[in-house]
């Protein structure tokens, strides 16, 4: 007889483990099935270890520019292997933290590859090829995603790599071509460039970080070019020849085809969903373009089967997966959670300068027919930013001119990922621009720029 649970969660990333903990808090008998390390890609190969690498790069840059702060340091150099080790140690520590949380919340952890078998059953095959079947009233799929491959850019793990290899190379490459300039691409571009690798970014769209407001994209491109990063926009990689010592990369640019040599090519063109082999087709679970179809509470078309995180319709972000997991479980347990508002999800990119945004871009707001008020406040006018030696960037806000609705906010600068939550909460509470202007912000802080940008939108800015 198979072991019985109230809820089984397939996958232990930030969607899966959060869903499991919330289910345990609500009195359910819960199990998590994981084929690798607890914490999933985010904790082990994504969000957390990349931020450790980026911090190492930032500290190295501080040291290189110590004289700007009145400090003399000589002969500083980056120890690539030590940076990689620190990143892996941070990831390992976070994974152990999830192990602790599983134990604390009396959640059973089952290691192996899980597959739906119908009749509320999940078959798990461990690394010794032993198979065990488990039963649950509710099965939540939280299997996440992996690096996407292009037909002409196959990842071999040596010369053509994905994000996992990019954070565990044994030697620092002298040169690197990064294909794609989303969050993964520009974050690794910053890290490797900061420690001395020659970096080229190839982006298909006209702007880097193409999902961001165009003003943000242009500012980041300006800063990256200033730091020595080569940027090729409206360009595509046609082929990669890895037969020699170096990679020969043929790139189609607006002015014609060129060939560039590099040690390593990093593919950073997004993610593919992990939906293969988990029994969706056999159980009749509806899938559309690689994503599991769900309702607003993450119920699939098959009763008792749910899906959250990267394999569903929402943004492929850790905080989205966590929010979906909580909503899903609370609905299962008879609560009445609100559906998630995907128009109020913050996006953060942890390059330097950082990027943070939420809501509509200026272009999108105009396309939707809004009459808008736009305000911008540069960090060159911020006392805190100037004192910190981090005056690059700005805060840009967009309001509906008719009703005062806060349509969007876009920031680029030091630590702006720590500032965006104010905007998310304000939009959740339907706060107007005038209320932001009258809410006293502490001085001197970077966050004052939000108030000042809002004041600029309404013609009331003081410090410009």
Tab-separated table of C-alpha atoms in Angstrom:
chain	number	residue	atom	x	y	z
A	1	UNK	CA	0.000	0.000	0.000
A	2	UNK	CA	1.429	3.418	-1.010
A	3	UNK	CA	2.147	6.083	1.590
A	4	UNK	CA	-0.676	8.652	1.771
A	5	UNK	CA	-0.381	12.424	2.117
A	6	UNK	CA	-2.844	15.287	2.016
A	7	UNK	CA	-0.610	17.268	-0.345
A	8	UNK	CA	2.467	16.273	-2.343
A	9	UNK	CA	4.528	19.028	-3.967
A	10	UNK	CA	6.685	18.039	-6.929
A	11	UNK	CA	9.704	20.352	-6.827
A	12	UNK	CA	11.350	22.231	-3.952
A	13	UNK	CA	12.154	25.601	-5.503
A	14	UNK	CA	10.761	28.867	-4.122
A	15	UNK	CA	7.309	27.855	-5.347
A	16	UNK	CA	7.400	24.292	-4.099
A	17	UNK	CA	8.979	24.611	-0.676
A	18	UNK	CA	6.923	27.719	0.172
A	19	UNK	CA	3.714	25.920	-0.835
A	20	UNK	CA	4.712	22.946	1.310
A	21	UNK	CA	5.412	25.086	4.372
A	22	UNK	CA	2.125	26.970	4.042
A	23	UNK	CA	0.251	23.672	3.694
A	24	UNK	CA	1.922	22.356	6.839
A	25	UNK	CA	1.017	25.553	8.704
A	26	UNK	CA	-2.600	24.914	7.740
A	27	UNK	CA	-2.535	21.439	9.256
A	28	UNK	CA	-1.929	19.265	6.208
A	29	UNK	CA	0.280	16.182	5.985
A	30	UNK	CA	2.774	17.210	3.332
A	31	UNK	CA	5.572	15.713	1.255
A	32	UNK	CA	8.007	17.352	-1.161
A	33	UNK	CA	9.587	15.415	-4.015
A	34	UNK	CA	12.936	16.723	-5.281
A	35	UNK	CA	15.310	15.171	-7.827
A	36	UNK	CA	18.328	17.340	-6.884
A	37	UNK	CA	19.055	19.839	-4.098
A	38	UNK	CA	16.390	21.370	-1.880
A	39	UNK	CA	15.717	24.956	-2.881
A	40	UNK	CA	15.634	24.239	-6.593
A	41	UNK	CA	17.398	26.305	-9.239
A	42	UNK	CA	16.829	29.610	-7.415
A	43	UNK	CA	18.714	28.767	-4.251
A	44	UNK	CA	21.315	26.487	-5.823
A	45	UNK	CA	21.988	27.804	-9.324
A	46	UNK	CA	20.035	31.036	-9.786
A	47	UNK	CA	18.885	33.884	-7.571
A	48	UNK	CA	21.167	33.332	-4.577
A	49	UNK	CA	24.571	32.184	-5.905
A	50	UNK	CA	24.502	34.744	-8.721
A	51	UNK	CA	23.984	37.513	-6.166
A	52	UNK	CA	27.017	36.215	-4.252
A	53	UNK	CA	29.110	36.482	-7.423
A	54	UNK	CA	27.768	39.952	-8.170
A	55	UNK	CA	28.625	41.100	-4.646
A	56	UNK	CA	32.192	39.846	-5.081
A	57	UNK	CA	32.444	41.823	-8.308
A	58	UNK	CA	31.007	44.923	-6.641
A	59	UNK	CA	33.473	44.708	-3.740
A	60	UNK	CA	36.337	44.328	-6.227
A	61	UNK	CA	35.141	47.416	-8.070
A	62	UNK	CA	34.976	49.341	-4.782
A	63	UNK	CA	38.572	48.364	-4.097
A	64	UNK	CA	39.689	49.392	-7.603
A	65	UNK	CA	38.075	52.800	-7.037
A	66	UNK	CA	39.069	53.128	-3.369
A	67	UNK	CA	41.054	56.266	-4.140
A	68	UNK	CA	37.784	57.988	-5.047
A	69	UNK	CA	36.822	57.584	-1.366
A	70	UNK	CA	40.170	58.722	0.006
A	71	UNK	CA	41.564	55.238	0.561
A	72	UNK	CA	44.807	53.910	-0.929
A	73	UNK	CA	44.920	50.206	-1.840
A	74	UNK	CA	47.582	48.715	-4.068
A	75	UNK	CA	47.829	45.533	-6.138
A	76	UNK	CA	44.307	44.232	-5.543
A	77	UNK	CA	43.304	41.349	-7.804
A	78	UNK	CA	40.287	39.126	-8.279
A	79	UNK	CA	40.639	35.504	-7.163
A	80	UNK	CA	38.181	33.850	-9.535
A	81	UNK	CA	38.185	30.403	-7.908
A	82	UNK	CA	37.661	31.940	-4.454
A	83	UNK	CA	34.713	33.945	-5.774
A	84	UNK	CA	33.178	30.804	-7.258
A	85	UNK	CA	33.752	28.892	-4.007
A	86	UNK	CA	32.109	31.636	-1.943
A	87	UNK	CA	29.099	31.580	-4.249
A	88	UNK	CA	28.760	27.800	-3.979
A	89	UNK	CA	29.147	27.963	-0.178
A	90	UNK	CA	26.359	30.550	0.038
A	91	UNK	CA	24.108	28.337	-2.090
A	92	UNK	CA	24.892	25.267	0.011
A	93	UNK	CA	24.070	27.187	3.180
A	94	UNK	CA	20.720	28.304	1.794
A	95	UNK	CA	19.859	24.751	0.737
A	96	UNK	CA	20.617	23.556	4.273
A	97	UNK	CA	18.301	26.295	5.484
A	98	UNK	CA	15.473	24.776	3.443
A	99	UNK	CA	16.302	21.356	4.920
A	100	UNK	CA	15.867	22.915	8.363
A	101	UNK	CA	12.529	24.437	7.361
A	102	UNK	CA	11.302	21.082	6.063
A	103	UNK	CA	12.190	19.421	9.354
A	104	UNK	CA	10.768	22.266	11.447
A	105	UNK	CA	7.439	22.028	9.610
A	106	UNK	CA	7.264	18.209	9.702
A	107	UNK	CA	7.392	17.932	5.910
A	108	UNK	CA	8.505	14.618	4.427
A	109	UNK	CA	11.245	15.027	1.810
A	110	UNK	CA	11.369	12.367	-0.908
A	111	UNK	CA	14.382	12.418	-3.228
A	112	UNK	CA	13.871	11.271	-6.802
A	113	UNK	CA	12.142	12.056	-10.098
A	114	UNK	CA	8.373	12.295	-9.750
A	115	UNK	CA	5.782	11.339	-12.354
A	116	UNK	CA	1.996	11.590	-12.249
A	117	UNK	CA	0.268	8.211	-12.518
A	118	UNK	CA	-3.394	9.181	-12.229
A	119	UNK	CA	-5.776	8.173	-9.436
A	120	UNK	CA	-4.090	10.717	-7.145
A	121	UNK	CA	-0.784	8.860	-7.376
A	122	UNK	CA	2.763	10.023	-7.915
A	123	UNK	CA	5.525	7.595	-8.858
A	124	UNK	CA	9.031	8.523	-7.656
A	125	UNK	CA	12.200	6.960	-9.078
A	126	UNK	CA	15.362	7.468	-7.019
A	127	UNK	CA	18.984	7.638	-8.192
A	128	UNK	CA	19.304	3.847	-7.846
A	129	UNK	CA	16.329	3.381	-10.167
A	130	UNK	CA	14.082	2.171	-7.344
A	131	UNK	CA	10.442	3.204	-7.821
A	132	UNK	CA	7.932	4.004	-5.078
A	133	UNK	CA	4.340	5.148	-5.485
A	134	UNK	CA	2.779	7.757	-3.200
A	135	UNK	CA	-0.833	8.903	-2.918
A	136	UNK	CA	-2.191	12.377	-2.175
A	137	UNK	CA	-5.533	14.144	-2.317
A	138	UNK	CA	-3.754	17.088	-3.969
A	139	UNK	CA	-0.589	17.119	-6.079
A	140	UNK	CA	1.074	20.460	-6.818
A	141	UNK	CA	3.477	20.596	-9.757
A	142	UNK	CA	6.331	23.056	-9.192
A	143	UNK	CA	9.023	21.692	-11.498
A	144	UNK	CA	10.440	25.041	-12.657
A	145	UNK	CA	12.572	25.734	-15.695
A	146	UNK	CA	16.018	25.363	-17.234
A	147	UNK	CA	18.201	27.289	-19.677
A	148	UNK	CA	16.634	27.491	-23.123
A	149	UNK	CA	18.690	26.379	-26.104
A	150	UNK	CA	18.585	27.833	-29.592
A	151	UNK	CA	18.932	25.454	-32.574
A	152	UNK	CA	22.223	27.061	-33.616
A	153	UNK	CA	23.500	27.494	-30.060
A	154	UNK	CA	23.635	24.065	-28.425
A	155	UNK	CA	25.028	24.067	-24.903
A	156	UNK	CA	27.968	21.645	-24.576
A	157	UNK	CA	28.917	22.761	-21.054
A	158	UNK	CA	32.485	23.628	-22.072
A	159	UNK	CA	32.687	26.256	-24.808
A	160	UNK	CA	28.994	26.975	-25.127
A	161	UNK	CA	27.582	27.232	-21.621
A	162	UNK	CA	24.387	28.041	-19.733
A	163	UNK	CA	23.983	29.889	-16.453
A	164	UNK	CA	24.874	26.823	-14.355
A	165	UNK	CA	28.288	26.485	-15.952
A	166	UNK	CA	28.792	30.269	-15.887
A	167	UNK	CA	28.820	30.213	-12.087
A	168	UNK	CA	31.020	27.138	-11.703
A	169	UNK	CA	33.814	27.510	-14.289
A	170	UNK	CA	37.207	26.303	-13.064
A	171	UNK	CA	39.082	29.093	-14.827
A	172	UNK	CA	38.186	32.680	-15.642
A	173	UNK	CA	37.816	33.113	-19.417
A	174	UNK	CA	39.754	35.927	-21.069
A	175	UNK	CA	36.830	36.655	-23.366
A	176	UNK	CA	33.117	35.839	-23.445
A	177	UNK	CA	30.223	36.442	-25.818
A	178	UNK	CA	26.852	36.540	-24.075
A	179	UNK	CA	23.818	35.812	-26.236
A	180	UNK	CA	20.765	37.523	-24.763
A	181	UNK	CA	20.522	40.606	-22.551
A	182	UNK	CA	17.737	39.785	-20.152
A	183	UNK	CA	18.454	39.620	-16.422
A	184	UNK	CA	20.734	36.566	-16.700
A	185	UNK	CA	22.723	38.020	-19.581
A	186	UNK	CA	23.364	41.485	-18.155
A	187	UNK	CA	24.108	40.175	-14.659
A	188	UNK	CA	26.817	37.832	-15.921
A	189	UNK	CA	28.085	40.571	-18.245
A	190	UNK	CA	28.590	42.822	-15.237
A	191	UNK	CA	30.302	40.116	-13.161
A	192	UNK	CA	32.759	38.923	-15.773
A	193	UNK	CA	33.548	42.400	-17.080
A	194	UNK	CA	34.188	43.678	-13.546
A	195	UNK	CA	36.825	41.008	-12.895
A	196	UNK	CA	38.607	41.530	-16.219
A	197	UNK	CA	36.996	39.293	-18.841
A	198	UNK	CA	36.410	40.927	-22.226
A	199	UNK	CA	32.627	40.776	-22.693
A	200	UNK	CA	30.404	41.182	-25.750
A	201	UNK	CA	26.601	41.124	-25.513
A	202	UNK	CA	24.560	40.071	-28.555
A	203	UNK	CA	20.874	41.029	-28.381
A	204	UNK	CA	18.191	40.303	-30.986
A	205	UNK	CA	16.017	43.274	-29.959
A	206	UNK	CA	16.903	46.958	-30.554
A	207	UNK	CA	17.597	47.516	-26.828
A	208	UNK	CA	19.284	45.513	-24.092
A	209	UNK	CA	17.039	44.444	-21.191
A	210	UNK	CA	14.222	44.677	-23.757
A	211	UNK	CA	11.330	44.177	-21.310
A	212	UNK	CA	12.287	47.369	-19.479
A	213	UNK	CA	11.269	50.950	-20.209
A	214	UNK	CA	13.362	52.296	-23.096
A	215	UNK	CA	14.913	55.006	-20.907
A	216	UNK	CA	16.186	52.297	-18.567
A	217	UNK	CA	17.612	50.256	-21.449
A	218	UNK	CA	19.429	53.269	-22.879
A	219	UNK	CA	20.902	54.196	-19.484
A	220	UNK	CA	22.209	50.673	-18.853
A	221	UNK	CA	23.705	50.499	-22.350
A	222	UNK	CA	25.460	53.818	-21.719
A	223	UNK	CA	26.897	52.584	-18.399
A	224	UNK	CA	27.949	49.224	-19.844
A	225	UNK	CA	29.711	50.761	-22.823
A	226	UNK	CA	31.477	53.158	-20.437
A	227	UNK	CA	32.738	50.138	-18.460
A	228	UNK	CA	34.118	48.492	-21.603
A	229	UNK	CA	31.366	46.016	-22.511
A	230	UNK	CA	30.810	45.644	-26.260
A	231	UNK	CA	27.097	45.662	-27.148
A	232	UNK	CA	25.574	44.476	-30.426
A	233	UNK	CA	21.816	45.094	-30.585
A	234	UNK	CA	19.431	44.102	-33.400
A	235	UNK	CA	21.876	41.247	-33.922
A	236	UNK	CA	21.741	37.448	-33.953
A	237	UNK	CA	24.254	34.639	-33.624
A	238	UNK	CA	24.214	32.713	-36.891
A	239	UNK	CA	26.710	29.981	-35.967
A	240	UNK	CA	29.343	28.967	-33.428
A	241	UNK	CA	32.430	27.007	-34.469
A	242	UNK	CA	33.957	25.298	-31.433
A	243	UNK	CA	36.417	23.067	-33.309
A	244	UNK	CA	39.472	25.209	-32.547
A	245	UNK	CA	41.016	26.514	-29.335
A	246	UNK	CA	38.737	29.553	-29.483
A	247	UNK	CA	35.053	29.815	-30.379
A	248	UNK	CA	34.442	31.490	-33.711
A	249	UNK	CA	31.069	33.203	-33.551
A	250	UNK	CA	29.371	34.505	-36.683
A	251	UNK	CA	27.028	37.373	-35.818
A	252	UNK	CA	24.513	39.009	-38.124
A	253	UNK	CA	24.415	42.739	-37.337
A	254	UNK	CA	22.480	45.607	-38.970
A	255	UNK	CA	25.655	46.531	-40.881
A	256	UNK	CA	26.440	42.987	-42.028
A	257	UNK	CA	27.868	39.692	-40.767
A	258	UNK	CA	30.955	39.699	-38.551
A	259	UNK	CA	33.026	36.957	-36.926
A	260	UNK	CA	34.211	37.313	-33.342
A	261	UNK	CA	36.494	35.003	-31.367
A	262	UNK	CA	36.095	34.231	-27.670
A	263	UNK	CA	36.947	31.603	-25.070
A	264	UNK	CA	33.350	30.942	-24.025
A	265	UNK	CA	29.860	31.619	-25.367
A	266	UNK	CA	27.156	32.032	-22.712
A	267	UNK	CA	23.611	31.302	-23.851
A	268	UNK	CA	21.252	33.541	-21.876
A	269	UNK	CA	18.147	33.458	-24.058
A	270	UNK	CA	15.560	32.647	-21.405
A	271	UNK	CA	14.205	29.427	-19.957
A	272	UNK	CA	12.353	26.303	-21.023
A	273	UNK	CA	9.762	24.726	-18.749
A	274	UNK	CA	10.418	21.381	-17.051
A	275	UNK	CA	7.255	19.605	-18.161
A	276	UNK	CA	8.743	16.601	-19.932
A	277	UNK	CA	8.409	13.164	-18.380
A	278	UNK	CA	6.234	14.150	-15.416
A	279	UNK	CA	3.109	12.429	-16.738
A	280	UNK	CA	1.098	15.395	-17.975
A	281	UNK	CA	0.094	13.825	-21.268
A	282	UNK	CA	-0.708	10.435	-19.753
A	283	UNK	CA	-2.969	12.056	-17.152
A	284	UNK	CA	-4.596	14.450	-19.628
A	285	UNK	CA	-3.316	17.655	-18.025
A	286	UNK	CA	-3.770	20.546	-20.475
A	287	UNK	CA	-0.591	22.256	-21.694
A	288	UNK	CA	-0.341	25.294	-23.959
A	289	UNK	CA	3.003	26.191	-25.568
A	290	UNK	CA	4.964	24.379	-22.880
A	291	UNK	CA	3.039	25.845	-19.951
A	292	UNK	CA	0.474	24.049	-17.830
A	293	UNK	CA	-2.977	25.593	-18.145
A	294	UNK	CA	-4.522	26.594	-14.801
A	295	UNK	CA	-7.253	28.817	-13.413
A	296	UNK	CA	-6.619	31.756	-11.064
A	297	UNK	CA	-6.050	29.358	-8.166
A	298	UNK	CA	-3.648	27.077	-10.093
A	299	UNK	CA	-6.091	24.216	-10.576
A	300	UNK	CA	-5.486	22.295	-13.797
A	301	UNK	CA	-8.256	20.663	-15.822
A	302	UNK	CA	-7.712	17.453	-13.815
A	303	UNK	CA	-9.206	17.544	-10.280
A	304	UNK	CA	-6.558	17.249	-7.586
A	305	UNK	CA	-3.670	18.359	-9.816
A	306	UNK	CA	-2.296	21.910	-9.578
A	307	UNK	CA	0.634	23.793	-11.123
A	308	UNK	CA	2.621	26.832	-9.974
A	309	UNK	CA	5.790	28.713	-10.854
A	310	UNK	CA	7.715	28.791	-14.111
A	311	UNK	CA	5.592	26.065	-15.733
A	312	UNK	CA	2.476	28.273	-15.616
A	313	UNK	CA	1.343	31.498	-17.285
A	314	UNK	CA	2.930	34.062	-14.964
A	315	UNK	CA	6.343	35.699	-14.968
A	316	UNK	CA	9.183	33.239	-14.357
A	317	UNK	CA	10.297	34.829	-11.090
A	318	UNK	CA	10.972	33.303	-7.683
A	319	UNK	CA	8.663	35.691	-5.816
A	320	UNK	CA	5.860	34.960	-8.280
A	321	UNK	CA	6.222	31.214	-7.703
A	322	UNK	CA	6.140	31.705	-3.919
A	323	UNK	CA	3.009	33.861	-4.091
A	324	UNK	CA	1.311	31.341	-6.390
A	325	UNK	CA	2.190	28.485	-4.041
A	326	UNK	CA	0.611	30.243	-1.057
A	327	UNK	CA	-2.561	31.136	-2.981
A	328	UNK	CA	-2.857	27.600	-4.336
A	329	UNK	CA	-2.523	25.973	-0.913
A	330	UNK	CA	-4.829	28.423	0.839
A	331	UNK	CA	-7.532	27.720	-1.757
A	332	UNK	CA	-7.061	23.970	-1.314
A	333	UNK	CA	-7.468	24.432	2.440
A	334	UNK	CA	-10.770	26.279	2.125
A	335	UNK	CA	-9.522	29.831	2.523
A	336	UNK	CA	-10.518	32.658	0.189
A	337	UNK	CA	-7.292	34.183	-1.175
A	338	UNK	CA	-7.329	36.929	-3.799
A	339	UNK	CA	-6.071	35.938	-7.243
A	340	UNK	CA	-2.579	37.225	-7.925
A	341	UNK	CA	-2.389	40.556	-9.771
A	342	UNK	CA	0.268	39.894	-12.411
A	343	UNK	CA	0.265	43.578	-13.353
A	344	UNK	CA	1.789	44.457	-9.987
A	345	UNK	CA	4.761	42.117	-9.969
A	346	UNK	CA	8.133	43.813	-9.420
A	347	UNK	CA	11.047	42.848	-11.629
A	348	UNK	CA	14.619	43.241	-10.399
A	349	UNK	CA	17.930	42.917	-12.225
A	350	UNK	CA	21.030	42.869	-10.050
A	351	UNK	CA	23.676	44.225	-12.388
A	352	UNK	CA	25.425	47.481	-11.531
A	353	UNK	CA	23.642	49.826	-11.726
A	354	UNK	CA	20.653	47.793	-10.553
A	355	UNK	CA	17.283	47.862	-12.297
A	356	UNK	CA	13.868	47.613	-10.639
A	357	UNK	CA	10.470	48.132	-12.194
A	358	UNK	CA	6.767	47.467	-11.796
A	359	UNK	CA	3.701	48.169	-13.908
A	360	UNK	CA	3.494	49.694	-17.368
A	361	UNK	CA	6.354	51.236	-19.317
A	362	UNK	CA	5.746	54.663	-20.822
A	363	UNK	CA	5.344	53.095	-24.263
A	364	UNK	CA	2.846	50.491	-23.012
A	365	UNK	CA	0.802	53.121	-21.169
A	366	UNK	CA	0.498	55.195	-24.344
A	367	UNK	CA	-0.395	52.120	-26.395
A	368	UNK	CA	-3.211	51.384	-23.943
A	369	UNK	CA	-4.615	54.847	-24.566
A	370	UNK	CA	-3.801	56.505	-21.245
A	371	UNK	CA	-3.213	60.238	-20.978
A	372	UNK	CA	-0.177	60.189	-18.721
A	373	UNK	CA	1.943	62.281	-16.419
A	374	UNK	CA	5.624	61.269	-16.406
A	375	UNK	CA	8.178	62.345	-13.837
A	376	UNK	CA	11.883	61.583	-13.652
A	377	UNK	CA	14.419	62.318	-10.931
A	378	UNK	CA	18.139	61.677	-11.589
A	379	UNK	CA	20.405	60.396	-8.848
A	380	UNK	CA	22.868	63.133	-9.792
A	381	UNK	CA	20.504	65.380	-7.794
A	382	UNK	CA	20.403	63.001	-4.808
A	383	UNK	CA	22.642	63.937	-1.882
A	384	UNK	CA	22.773	60.329	-0.649
A	385	UNK	CA	23.710	59.000	-4.094
A	386	UNK	CA	26.430	61.621	-4.537
A	387	UNK	CA	27.850	60.915	-1.086
A	388	UNK	CA	27.894	57.192	-1.873
A	389	UNK	CA	29.657	57.770	-5.178
A	390	UNK	CA	26.724	56.170	-6.993
A	391	UNK	CA	24.992	58.973	-8.874
A	392	UNK	CA	24.289	57.001	-12.059
A	393	UNK	CA	20.655	56.435	-12.972
A	394	UNK	CA	17.236	57.770	-12.083
A	395	UNK	CA	13.684	57.028	-10.955
A	396	UNK	CA	10.905	57.364	-13.526
A	397	UNK	CA	7.211	57.326	-12.618
A	398	UNK	CA	4.109	57.173	-14.800
A	399	UNK	CA	0.643	58.239	-13.635
A	400	UNK	CA	-2.762	58.275	-15.284
A	401	UNK	CA	-3.498	61.985	-15.783
A	402	UNK	CA	-7.261	61.535	-15.344
A	403	UNK	CA	-7.571	59.519	-12.132
A	404	UNK	CA	-4.070	59.619	-10.666
A	405	UNK	CA	-3.556	55.858	-10.862
A	406	UNK	CA	0.100	54.889	-10.519
A	407	UNK	CA	0.633	53.052	-13.811
A	408	UNK	CA	4.326	52.236	-13.559
A	409	UNK	CA	7.685	52.939	-11.987
A	410	UNK	CA	11.135	52.260	-13.425
A	411	UNK	CA	14.433	52.698	-11.603
A	412	UNK	CA	18.092	52.272	-12.440
A	413	UNK	CA	20.773	52.950	-9.868
A	414	UNK	CA	22.494	51.681	-6.738
A	415	UNK	CA	20.281	49.560	-4.458
A	416	UNK	CA	17.066	50.328	-6.353
A	417	UNK	CA	15.966	46.690	-5.949
A	418	UNK	CA	15.517	47.548	-2.268
A	419	UNK	CA	13.300	50.532	-3.141
A	420	UNK	CA	10.727	49.071	-5.510
A	421	UNK	CA	8.596	47.482	-2.767
A	422	UNK	CA	7.314	50.951	-1.795
A	423	UNK	CA	5.796	51.290	-5.241
A	424	UNK	CA	4.322	47.767	-5.216
A	425	UNK	CA	2.589	48.419	-1.887
A	426	UNK	CA	1.418	51.878	-2.970
A	427	UNK	CA	-0.096	50.459	-6.169
A	428	UNK	CA	-1.720	47.638	-4.181
A	429	UNK	CA	-3.341	50.254	-1.931
A	430	UNK	CA	-4.362	52.379	-4.953
A	431	UNK	CA	-2.264	55.278	-3.717
A	432	UNK	CA	-2.266	58.430	-5.869
A	433	UNK	CA	0.657	60.632	-6.791
A	434	UNK	CA	-0.410	63.418	-4.439
A	435	UNK	CA	-0.384	60.982	-1.503
A	436	UNK	CA	3.189	59.961	-2.359
A	437	UNK	CA	4.266	63.608	-2.543
A	438	UNK	CA	2.756	64.292	0.899
A	439	UNK	CA	4.250	61.137	2.473
A	440	UNK	CA	7.449	62.374	4.148
A	441	UNK	CA	10.493	60.447	2.919
A	442	UNK	CA	13.663	60.374	5.055
A	443	UNK	CA	16.626	62.531	4.097
A	444	UNK	CA	19.212	61.761	2.909
A	445	UNK	CA	18.128	58.527	1.230
A	446	UNK	CA	17.935	57.111	-2.265
A	447	UNK	CA	14.205	56.564	-1.686
A	448	UNK	CA	13.601	60.316	-1.754
A	449	UNK	CA	13.942	60.012	-5.518
A	450	UNK	CA	10.556	58.259	-5.663
A	451	UNK	CA	8.866	61.228	-3.998
A	452	UNK	CA	10.830	63.719	-6.119
A	453	UNK	CA	10.041	61.906	-9.380
A	454	UNK	CA	6.358	61.888	-8.415
A	455	UNK	CA	6.532	65.589	-7.647
A	456	UNK	CA	8.163	66.121	-11.042
A	457	UNK	CA	5.218	64.396	-12.728
A	458	UNK	CA	2.889	66.934	-11.101
A	459	UNK	CA	5.091	69.988	-11.592
A	460	UNK	CA	6.007	70.258	-7.918
A	461	UNK	CA	9.587	68.957	-7.829
A	462	UNK	CA	11.871	70.845	-5.415
A	463	UNK	CA	15.389	69.628	-6.084
A	464	UNK	CA	15.587	69.941	-9.864
